[in-house]
PDB file of C-alpha atoms in Angstrom:
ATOM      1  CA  UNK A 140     -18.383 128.099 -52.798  1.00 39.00           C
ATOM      2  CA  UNK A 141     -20.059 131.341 -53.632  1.00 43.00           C
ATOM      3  CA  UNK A 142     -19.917 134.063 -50.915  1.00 48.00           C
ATOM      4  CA  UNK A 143     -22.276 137.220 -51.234  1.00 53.00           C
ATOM      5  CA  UNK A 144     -22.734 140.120 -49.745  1.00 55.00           C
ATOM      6  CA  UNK A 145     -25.451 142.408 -48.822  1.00 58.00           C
ATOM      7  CA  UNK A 146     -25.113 145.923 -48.521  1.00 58.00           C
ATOM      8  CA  UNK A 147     -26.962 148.278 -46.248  1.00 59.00           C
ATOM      9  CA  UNK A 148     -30.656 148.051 -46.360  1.00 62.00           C
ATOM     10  CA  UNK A 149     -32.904 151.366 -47.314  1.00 54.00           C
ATOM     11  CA  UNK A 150     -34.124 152.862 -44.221  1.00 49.00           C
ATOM     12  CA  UNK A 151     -37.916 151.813 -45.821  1.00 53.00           C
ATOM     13  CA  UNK A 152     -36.843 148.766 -46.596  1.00 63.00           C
ATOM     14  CA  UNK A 153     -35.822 147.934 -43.335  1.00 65.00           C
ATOM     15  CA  UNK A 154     -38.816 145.482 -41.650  1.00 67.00           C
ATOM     16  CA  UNK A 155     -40.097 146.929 -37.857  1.00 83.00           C
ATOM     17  CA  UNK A 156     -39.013 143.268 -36.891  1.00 91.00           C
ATOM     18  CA  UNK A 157     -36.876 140.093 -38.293  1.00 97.00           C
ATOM     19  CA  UNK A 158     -38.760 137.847 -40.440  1.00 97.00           C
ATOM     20  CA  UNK A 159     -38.380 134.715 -42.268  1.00 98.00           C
ATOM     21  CA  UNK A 160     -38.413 136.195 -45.763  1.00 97.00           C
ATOM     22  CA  UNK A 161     -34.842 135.354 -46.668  1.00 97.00           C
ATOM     23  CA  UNK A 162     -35.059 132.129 -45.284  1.00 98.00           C
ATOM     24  CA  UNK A 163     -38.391 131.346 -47.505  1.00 98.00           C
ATOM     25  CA  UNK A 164     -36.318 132.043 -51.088  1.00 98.00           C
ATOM     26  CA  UNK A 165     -33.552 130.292 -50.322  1.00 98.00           C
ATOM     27  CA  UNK A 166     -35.475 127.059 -49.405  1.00 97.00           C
ATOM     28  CA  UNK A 167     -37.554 127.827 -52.404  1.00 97.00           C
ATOM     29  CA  UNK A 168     -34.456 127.861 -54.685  1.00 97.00           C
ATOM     30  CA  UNK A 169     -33.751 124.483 -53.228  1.00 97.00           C
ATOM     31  CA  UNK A 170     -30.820 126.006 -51.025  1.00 97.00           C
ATOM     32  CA  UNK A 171     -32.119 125.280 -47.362  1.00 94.00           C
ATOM     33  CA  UNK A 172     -31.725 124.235 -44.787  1.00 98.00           C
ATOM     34  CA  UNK A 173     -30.360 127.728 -43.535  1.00 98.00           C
ATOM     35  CA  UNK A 174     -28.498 128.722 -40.785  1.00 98.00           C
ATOM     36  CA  UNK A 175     -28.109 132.026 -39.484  1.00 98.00           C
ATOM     37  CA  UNK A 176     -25.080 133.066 -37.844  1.00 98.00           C
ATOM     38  CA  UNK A 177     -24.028 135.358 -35.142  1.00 98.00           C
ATOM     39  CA  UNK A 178     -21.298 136.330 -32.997  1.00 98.00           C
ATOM     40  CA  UNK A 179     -21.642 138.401 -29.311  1.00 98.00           C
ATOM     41  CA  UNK A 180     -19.106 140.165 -27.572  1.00 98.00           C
ATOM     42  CA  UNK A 181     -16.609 141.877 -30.089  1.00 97.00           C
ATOM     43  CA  UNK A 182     -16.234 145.081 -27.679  1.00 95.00           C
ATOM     44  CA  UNK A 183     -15.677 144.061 -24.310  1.00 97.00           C
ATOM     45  CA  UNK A 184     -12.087 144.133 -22.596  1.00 97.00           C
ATOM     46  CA  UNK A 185     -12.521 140.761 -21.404  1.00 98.00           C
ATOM     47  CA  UNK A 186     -14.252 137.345 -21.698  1.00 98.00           C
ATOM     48  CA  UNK A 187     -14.329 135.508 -24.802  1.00 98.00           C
ATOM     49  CA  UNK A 188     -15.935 136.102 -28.367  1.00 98.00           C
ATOM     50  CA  UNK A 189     -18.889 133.504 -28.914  1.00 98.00           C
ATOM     51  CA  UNK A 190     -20.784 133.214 -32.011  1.00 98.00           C
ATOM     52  CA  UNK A 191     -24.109 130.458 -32.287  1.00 98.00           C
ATOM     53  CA  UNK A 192     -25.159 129.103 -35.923  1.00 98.00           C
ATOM     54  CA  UNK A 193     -29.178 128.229 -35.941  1.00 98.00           C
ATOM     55  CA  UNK A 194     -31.546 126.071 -38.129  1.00 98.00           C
ATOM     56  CA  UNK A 195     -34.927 127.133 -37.487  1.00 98.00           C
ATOM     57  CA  UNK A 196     -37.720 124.834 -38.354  1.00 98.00           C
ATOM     58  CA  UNK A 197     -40.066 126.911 -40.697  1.00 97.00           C
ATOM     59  CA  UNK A 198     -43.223 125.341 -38.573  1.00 97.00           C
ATOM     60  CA  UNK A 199     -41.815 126.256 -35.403  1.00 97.00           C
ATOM     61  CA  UNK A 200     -40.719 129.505 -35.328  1.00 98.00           C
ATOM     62  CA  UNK A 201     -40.257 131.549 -31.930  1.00 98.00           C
ATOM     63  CA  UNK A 202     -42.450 134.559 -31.736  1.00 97.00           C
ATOM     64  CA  UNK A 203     -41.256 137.440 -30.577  1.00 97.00           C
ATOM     65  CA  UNK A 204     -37.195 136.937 -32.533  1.00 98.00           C
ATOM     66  CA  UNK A 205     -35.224 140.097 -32.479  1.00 97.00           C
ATOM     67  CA  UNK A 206     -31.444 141.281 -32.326  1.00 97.00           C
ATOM     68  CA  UNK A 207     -30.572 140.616 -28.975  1.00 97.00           C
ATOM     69  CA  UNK A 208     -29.842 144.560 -28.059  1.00 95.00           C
ATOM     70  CA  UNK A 209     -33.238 145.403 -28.826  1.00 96.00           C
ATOM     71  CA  UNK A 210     -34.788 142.866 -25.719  1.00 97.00           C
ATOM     72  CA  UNK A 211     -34.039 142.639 -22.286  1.00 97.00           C
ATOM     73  CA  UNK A 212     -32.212 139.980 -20.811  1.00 97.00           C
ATOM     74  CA  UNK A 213     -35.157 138.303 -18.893  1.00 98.00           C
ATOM     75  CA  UNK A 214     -36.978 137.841 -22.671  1.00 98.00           C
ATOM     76  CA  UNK A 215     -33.489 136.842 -23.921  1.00 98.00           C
ATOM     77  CA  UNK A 216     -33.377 134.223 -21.834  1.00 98.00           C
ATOM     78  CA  UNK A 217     -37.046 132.693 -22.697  1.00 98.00           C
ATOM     79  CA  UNK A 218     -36.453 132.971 -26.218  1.00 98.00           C
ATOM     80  CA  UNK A 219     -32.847 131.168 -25.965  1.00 98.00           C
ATOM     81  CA  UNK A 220     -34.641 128.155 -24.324  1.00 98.00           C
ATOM     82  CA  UNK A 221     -37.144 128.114 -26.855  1.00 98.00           C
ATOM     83  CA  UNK A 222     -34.529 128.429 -29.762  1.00 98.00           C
ATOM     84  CA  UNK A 223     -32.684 125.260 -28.410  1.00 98.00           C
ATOM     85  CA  UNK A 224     -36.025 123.214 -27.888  1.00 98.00           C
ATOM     86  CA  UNK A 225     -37.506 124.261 -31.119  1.00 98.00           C
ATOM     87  CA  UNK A 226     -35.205 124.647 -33.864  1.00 98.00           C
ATOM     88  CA  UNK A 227     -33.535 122.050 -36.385  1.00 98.00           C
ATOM     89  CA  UNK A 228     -30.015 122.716 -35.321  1.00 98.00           C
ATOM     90  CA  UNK A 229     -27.870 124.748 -32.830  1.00 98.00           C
ATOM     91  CA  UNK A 230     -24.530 125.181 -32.026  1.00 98.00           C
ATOM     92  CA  UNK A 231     -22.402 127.544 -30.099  1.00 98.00           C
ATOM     93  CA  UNK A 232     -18.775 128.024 -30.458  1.00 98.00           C
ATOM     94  CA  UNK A 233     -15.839 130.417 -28.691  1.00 98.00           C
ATOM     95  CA  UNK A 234     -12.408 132.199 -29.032  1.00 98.00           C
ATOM     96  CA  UNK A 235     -11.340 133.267 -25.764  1.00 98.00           C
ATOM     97  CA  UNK A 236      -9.183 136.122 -24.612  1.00 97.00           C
ATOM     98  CA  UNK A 237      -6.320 134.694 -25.396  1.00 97.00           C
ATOM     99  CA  UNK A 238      -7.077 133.394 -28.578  1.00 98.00           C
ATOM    100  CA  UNK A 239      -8.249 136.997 -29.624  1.00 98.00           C
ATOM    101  CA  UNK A 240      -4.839 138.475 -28.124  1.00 97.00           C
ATOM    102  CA  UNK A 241      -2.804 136.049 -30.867  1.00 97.00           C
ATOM    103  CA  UNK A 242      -4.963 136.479 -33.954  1.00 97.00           C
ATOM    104  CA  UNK A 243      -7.060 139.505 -33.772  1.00 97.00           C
ATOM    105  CA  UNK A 244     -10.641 140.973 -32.796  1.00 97.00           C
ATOM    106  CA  UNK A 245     -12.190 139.981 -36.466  1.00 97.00           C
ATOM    107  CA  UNK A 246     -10.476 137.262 -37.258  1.00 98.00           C
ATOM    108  CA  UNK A 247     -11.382 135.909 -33.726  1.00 98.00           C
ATOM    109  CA  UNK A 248     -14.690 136.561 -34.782  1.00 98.00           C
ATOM    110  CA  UNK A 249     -14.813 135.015 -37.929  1.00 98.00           C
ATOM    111  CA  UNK A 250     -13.300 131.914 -36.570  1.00 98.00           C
ATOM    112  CA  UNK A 251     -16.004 131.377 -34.162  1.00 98.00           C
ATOM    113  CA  UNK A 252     -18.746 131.694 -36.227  1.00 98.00           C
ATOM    114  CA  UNK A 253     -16.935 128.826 -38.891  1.00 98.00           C
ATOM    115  CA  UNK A 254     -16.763 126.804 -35.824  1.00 98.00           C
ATOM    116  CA  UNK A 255     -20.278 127.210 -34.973  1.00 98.00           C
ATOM    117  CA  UNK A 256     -21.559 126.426 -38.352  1.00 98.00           C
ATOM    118  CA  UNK A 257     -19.175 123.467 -38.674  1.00 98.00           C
ATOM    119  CA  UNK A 258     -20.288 121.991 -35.536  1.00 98.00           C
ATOM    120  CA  UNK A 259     -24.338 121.900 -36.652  1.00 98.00           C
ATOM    121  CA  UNK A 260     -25.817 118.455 -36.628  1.00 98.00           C
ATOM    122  CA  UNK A 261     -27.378 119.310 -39.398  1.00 97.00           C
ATOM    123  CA  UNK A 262     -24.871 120.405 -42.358  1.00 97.00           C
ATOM    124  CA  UNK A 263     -26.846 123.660 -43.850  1.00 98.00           C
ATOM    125  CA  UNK A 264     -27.355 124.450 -47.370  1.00 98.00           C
ATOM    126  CA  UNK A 265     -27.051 128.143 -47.021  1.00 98.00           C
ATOM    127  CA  UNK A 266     -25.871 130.755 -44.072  1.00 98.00           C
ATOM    128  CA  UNK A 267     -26.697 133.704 -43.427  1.00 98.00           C
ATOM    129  CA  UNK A 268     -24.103 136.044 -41.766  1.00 98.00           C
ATOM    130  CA  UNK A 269     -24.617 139.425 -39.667  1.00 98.00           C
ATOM    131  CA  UNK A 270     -22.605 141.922 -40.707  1.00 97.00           C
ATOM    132  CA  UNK A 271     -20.256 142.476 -43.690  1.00 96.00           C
ATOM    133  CA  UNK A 272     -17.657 139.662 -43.322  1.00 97.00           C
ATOM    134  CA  UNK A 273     -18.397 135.743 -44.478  1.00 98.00           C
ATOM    135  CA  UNK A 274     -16.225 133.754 -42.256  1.00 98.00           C
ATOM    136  CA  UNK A 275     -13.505 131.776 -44.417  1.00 97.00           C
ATOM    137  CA  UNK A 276     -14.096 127.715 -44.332  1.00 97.00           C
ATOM    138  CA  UNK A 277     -17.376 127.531 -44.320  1.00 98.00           C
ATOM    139  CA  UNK A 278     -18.992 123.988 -45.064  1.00 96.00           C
ATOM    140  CA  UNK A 279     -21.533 125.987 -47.466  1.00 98.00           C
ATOM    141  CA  UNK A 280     -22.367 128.892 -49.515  1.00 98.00           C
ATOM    142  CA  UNK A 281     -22.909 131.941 -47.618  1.00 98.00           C
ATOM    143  CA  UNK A 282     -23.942 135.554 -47.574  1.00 97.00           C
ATOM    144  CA  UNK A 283     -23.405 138.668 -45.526  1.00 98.00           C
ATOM    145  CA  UNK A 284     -26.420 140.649 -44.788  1.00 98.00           C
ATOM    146  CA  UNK A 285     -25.248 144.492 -42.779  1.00 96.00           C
ATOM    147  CA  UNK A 286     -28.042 144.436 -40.263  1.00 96.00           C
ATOM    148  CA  UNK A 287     -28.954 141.047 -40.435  1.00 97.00           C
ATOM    149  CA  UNK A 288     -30.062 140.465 -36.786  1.00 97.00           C
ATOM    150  CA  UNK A 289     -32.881 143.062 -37.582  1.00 97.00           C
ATOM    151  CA  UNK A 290     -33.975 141.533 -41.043  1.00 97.00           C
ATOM    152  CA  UNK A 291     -33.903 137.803 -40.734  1.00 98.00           C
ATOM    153  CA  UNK A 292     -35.257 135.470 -37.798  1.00 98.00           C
ATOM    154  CA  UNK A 293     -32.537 132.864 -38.412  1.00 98.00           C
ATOM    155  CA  UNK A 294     -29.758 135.561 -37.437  1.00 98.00           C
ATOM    156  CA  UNK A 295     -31.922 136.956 -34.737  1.00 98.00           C
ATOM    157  CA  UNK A 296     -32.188 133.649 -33.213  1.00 98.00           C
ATOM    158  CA  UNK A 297     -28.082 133.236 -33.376  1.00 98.00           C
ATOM    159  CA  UNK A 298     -27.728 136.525 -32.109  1.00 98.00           C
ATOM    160  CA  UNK A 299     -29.633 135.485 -28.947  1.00 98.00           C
ATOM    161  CA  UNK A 300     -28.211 132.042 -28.238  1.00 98.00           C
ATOM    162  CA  UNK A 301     -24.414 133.775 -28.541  1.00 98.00           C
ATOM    163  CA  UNK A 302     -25.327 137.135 -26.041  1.00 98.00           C
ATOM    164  CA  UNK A 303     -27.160 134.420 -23.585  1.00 98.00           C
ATOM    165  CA  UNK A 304     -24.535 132.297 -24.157  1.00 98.00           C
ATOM    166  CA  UNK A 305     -21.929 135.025 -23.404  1.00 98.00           C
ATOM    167  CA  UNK A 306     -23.555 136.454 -20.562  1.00 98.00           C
ATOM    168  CA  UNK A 307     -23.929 132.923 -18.746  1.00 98.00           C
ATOM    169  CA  UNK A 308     -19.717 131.964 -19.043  1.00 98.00           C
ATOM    170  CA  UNK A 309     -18.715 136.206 -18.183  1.00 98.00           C
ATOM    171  CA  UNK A 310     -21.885 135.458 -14.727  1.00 97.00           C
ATOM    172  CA  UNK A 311     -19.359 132.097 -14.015  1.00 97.00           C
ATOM    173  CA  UNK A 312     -16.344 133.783 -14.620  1.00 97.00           C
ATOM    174  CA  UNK A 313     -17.769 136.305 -12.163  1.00 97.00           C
ATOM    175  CA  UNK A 314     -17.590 133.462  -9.043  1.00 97.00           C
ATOM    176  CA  UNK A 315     -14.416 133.152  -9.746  1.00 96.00           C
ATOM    177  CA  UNK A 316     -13.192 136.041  -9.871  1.00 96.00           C
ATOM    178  CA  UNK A 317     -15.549 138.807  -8.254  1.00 96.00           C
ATOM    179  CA  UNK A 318     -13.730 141.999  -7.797  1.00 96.00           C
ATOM    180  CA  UNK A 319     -14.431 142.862 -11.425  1.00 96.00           C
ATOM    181  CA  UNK A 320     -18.308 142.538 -11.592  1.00 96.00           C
ATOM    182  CA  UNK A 321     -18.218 140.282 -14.636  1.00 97.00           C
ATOM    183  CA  UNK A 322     -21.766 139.229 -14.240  1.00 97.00           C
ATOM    184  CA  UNK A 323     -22.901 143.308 -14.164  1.00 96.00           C
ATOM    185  CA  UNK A 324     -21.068 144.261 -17.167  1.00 97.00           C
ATOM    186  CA  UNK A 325     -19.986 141.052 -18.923  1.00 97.00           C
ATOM    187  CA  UNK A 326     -16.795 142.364 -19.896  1.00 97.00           C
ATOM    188  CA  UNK A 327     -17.260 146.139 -21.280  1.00 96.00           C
ATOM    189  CA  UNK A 328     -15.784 148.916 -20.638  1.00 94.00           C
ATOM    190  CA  UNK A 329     -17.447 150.155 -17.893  1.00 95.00           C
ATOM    191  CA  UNK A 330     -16.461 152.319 -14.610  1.00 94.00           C
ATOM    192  CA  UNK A 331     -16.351 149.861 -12.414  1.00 95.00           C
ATOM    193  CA  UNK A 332     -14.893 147.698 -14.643  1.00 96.00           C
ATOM    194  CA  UNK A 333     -12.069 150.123 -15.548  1.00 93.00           C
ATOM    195  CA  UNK A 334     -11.926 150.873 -11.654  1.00 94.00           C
ATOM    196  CA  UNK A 335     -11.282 147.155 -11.065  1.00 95.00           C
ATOM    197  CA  UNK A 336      -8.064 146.717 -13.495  1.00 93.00           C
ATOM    198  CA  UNK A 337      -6.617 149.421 -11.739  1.00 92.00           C
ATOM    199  CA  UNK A 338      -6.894 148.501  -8.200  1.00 92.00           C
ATOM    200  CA  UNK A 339      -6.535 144.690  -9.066  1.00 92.00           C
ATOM    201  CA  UNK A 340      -4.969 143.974 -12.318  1.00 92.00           C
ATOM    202  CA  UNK A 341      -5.606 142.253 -15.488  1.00 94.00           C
ATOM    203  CA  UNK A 342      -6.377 138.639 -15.327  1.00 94.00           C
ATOM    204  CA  UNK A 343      -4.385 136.264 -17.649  1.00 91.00           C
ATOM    205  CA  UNK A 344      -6.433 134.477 -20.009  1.00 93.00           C
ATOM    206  CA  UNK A 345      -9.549 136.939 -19.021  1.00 96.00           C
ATOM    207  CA  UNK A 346      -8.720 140.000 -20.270  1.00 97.00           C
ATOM    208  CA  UNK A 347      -7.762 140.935 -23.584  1.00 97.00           C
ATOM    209  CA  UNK A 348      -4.113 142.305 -23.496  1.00 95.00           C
ATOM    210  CA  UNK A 349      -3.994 143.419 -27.024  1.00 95.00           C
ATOM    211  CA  UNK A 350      -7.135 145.771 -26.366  1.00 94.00           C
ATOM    212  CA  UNK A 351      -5.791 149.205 -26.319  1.00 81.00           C
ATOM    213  CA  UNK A 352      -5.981 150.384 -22.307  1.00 77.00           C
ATOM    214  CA  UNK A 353      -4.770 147.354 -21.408  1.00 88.00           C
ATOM    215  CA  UNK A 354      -1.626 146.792 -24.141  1.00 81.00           C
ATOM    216  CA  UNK A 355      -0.442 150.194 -22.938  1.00 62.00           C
ATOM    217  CA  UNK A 356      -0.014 148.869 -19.394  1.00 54.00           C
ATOM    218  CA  UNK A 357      -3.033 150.794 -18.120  1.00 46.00           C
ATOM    219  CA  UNK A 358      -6.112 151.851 -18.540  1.00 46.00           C
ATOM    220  CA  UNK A 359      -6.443 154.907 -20.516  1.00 44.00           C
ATOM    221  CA  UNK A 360      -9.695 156.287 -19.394  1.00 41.00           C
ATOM    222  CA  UNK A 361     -10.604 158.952 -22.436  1.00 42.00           C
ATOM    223  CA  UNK A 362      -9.598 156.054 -24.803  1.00 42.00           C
ATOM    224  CA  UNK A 363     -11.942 153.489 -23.174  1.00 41.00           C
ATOM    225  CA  UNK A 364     -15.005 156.544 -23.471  1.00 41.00           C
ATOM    226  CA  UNK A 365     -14.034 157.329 -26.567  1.00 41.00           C
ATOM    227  CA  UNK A 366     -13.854 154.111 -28.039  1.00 41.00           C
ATOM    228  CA  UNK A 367     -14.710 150.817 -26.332  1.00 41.00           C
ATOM    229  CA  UNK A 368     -17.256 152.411 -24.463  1.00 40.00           C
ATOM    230  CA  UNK A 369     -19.185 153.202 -27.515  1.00 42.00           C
ATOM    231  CA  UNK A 370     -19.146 149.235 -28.773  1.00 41.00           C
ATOM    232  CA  UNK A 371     -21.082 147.950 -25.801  1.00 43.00           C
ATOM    233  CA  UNK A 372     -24.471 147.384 -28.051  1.00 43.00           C
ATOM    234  CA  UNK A 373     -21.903 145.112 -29.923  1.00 46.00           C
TER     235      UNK A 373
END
């Protein structure tokens, strides 16, 4: 299975919006159908990682595809329904905290992205992957593309499905469990978040223990603003 990666693009070579380019070379090469994939939610302190694996159907391509931190959640929202009625394929898969506590951030990543791809209806000739890392065990060739939500649709489109995704189980988790304002911050680092673990404590199998504040036993505020803080566009 070959596995590429893409470095960094050129700051001029970087298009104002994603666009189908990729996509078009690869099917032309006779390596479609292609799926991009995405994950959402490496930074928070709780809630799960979720990645979503796309096929877009060339004729029926969402207008208006972006990475998901450069549109609001309302047009989020429209252009995840429109992803899941329109496209070839979709799938969405998870790690939870747990899961990320036992094996690691990345690798927790990784994993959910195979699982995604593996659990396509359609089995794609090609993925593309935002970021630097090709998840291992995937059921094609892949390649890595730094930036990739930003340069191709089919990763745009993943990125969306797996933040609306996200944001929808951390909004449920938030009924359950409303002290920590889950659906206002969906798991980062925030004040009120922080505030929260203090005055209530962390919840098993919500937050991630092997996160820094909370493996110490408490939440170290300057860490948290130094660090975690800063991932939150993650």
């Amino acid at each position: 299975m070959s596995r590429q990666l893409s470095g960094p693009p050129l700051l001029f070579d970087m298009p104002l919006a994603p666009d189908f380019s990729i996509e078009k070379r690869l099917i032309a090469r006779g390596a479609g159908p292609v799926c991009g994939i995405d994950e959402a939610g490496r930074g928070p302190l709780a809630g799960p990682v979720v990645a979503a694996a796309v096929i877009l159907d060339p004729r029926r391509i969402p207008k208006g595809l972006d990475d998901s931190k450069r549109l609001k959640a309302a047009e989020r929202e429209r252009l995840c329904e429109e992803i899941v009625r329109t496209a070839t394929a979709v799938a969405v898969a998870s790690v939870a905290a747990n899961g990320i506590d036992t094996i690691n951030i990345l690798r927790a990543s990784l994993e959910a992205m195979r699982r995604a791809a593996t659990l396509l209806c359609v089995v794609p000739g090609h993925a593309l992957i935002d970021g630097r890392d090709v998840p291992p065990g995937l059921p094609c060739p892949a390649q890595a593309l730094v930036k990739g939500d930003q340069r191709s649709q089919s990763i745009a489109a993943a990125s969306i499905v797996a933040k609306v995704t996200r944001d929808r189980m951390m909004a449920r988790c938030a009924t359950v469990h409303p002290a920590y304002g889950f659906e206002l911050h969906m798991g980062y680092a925030t004040a009120r978040h922080r505030s929260a673990i203090v005055e209530a404590g962390a919840v098993t199998r919500i937050h991630r223990m092997s996160f820094a504040p909370l493996k110490a036993g408490a939440v170290d505020v300057e860490m948290v603003e130094a660090g975690l803080l800063a991932a939150q566009a993650g």
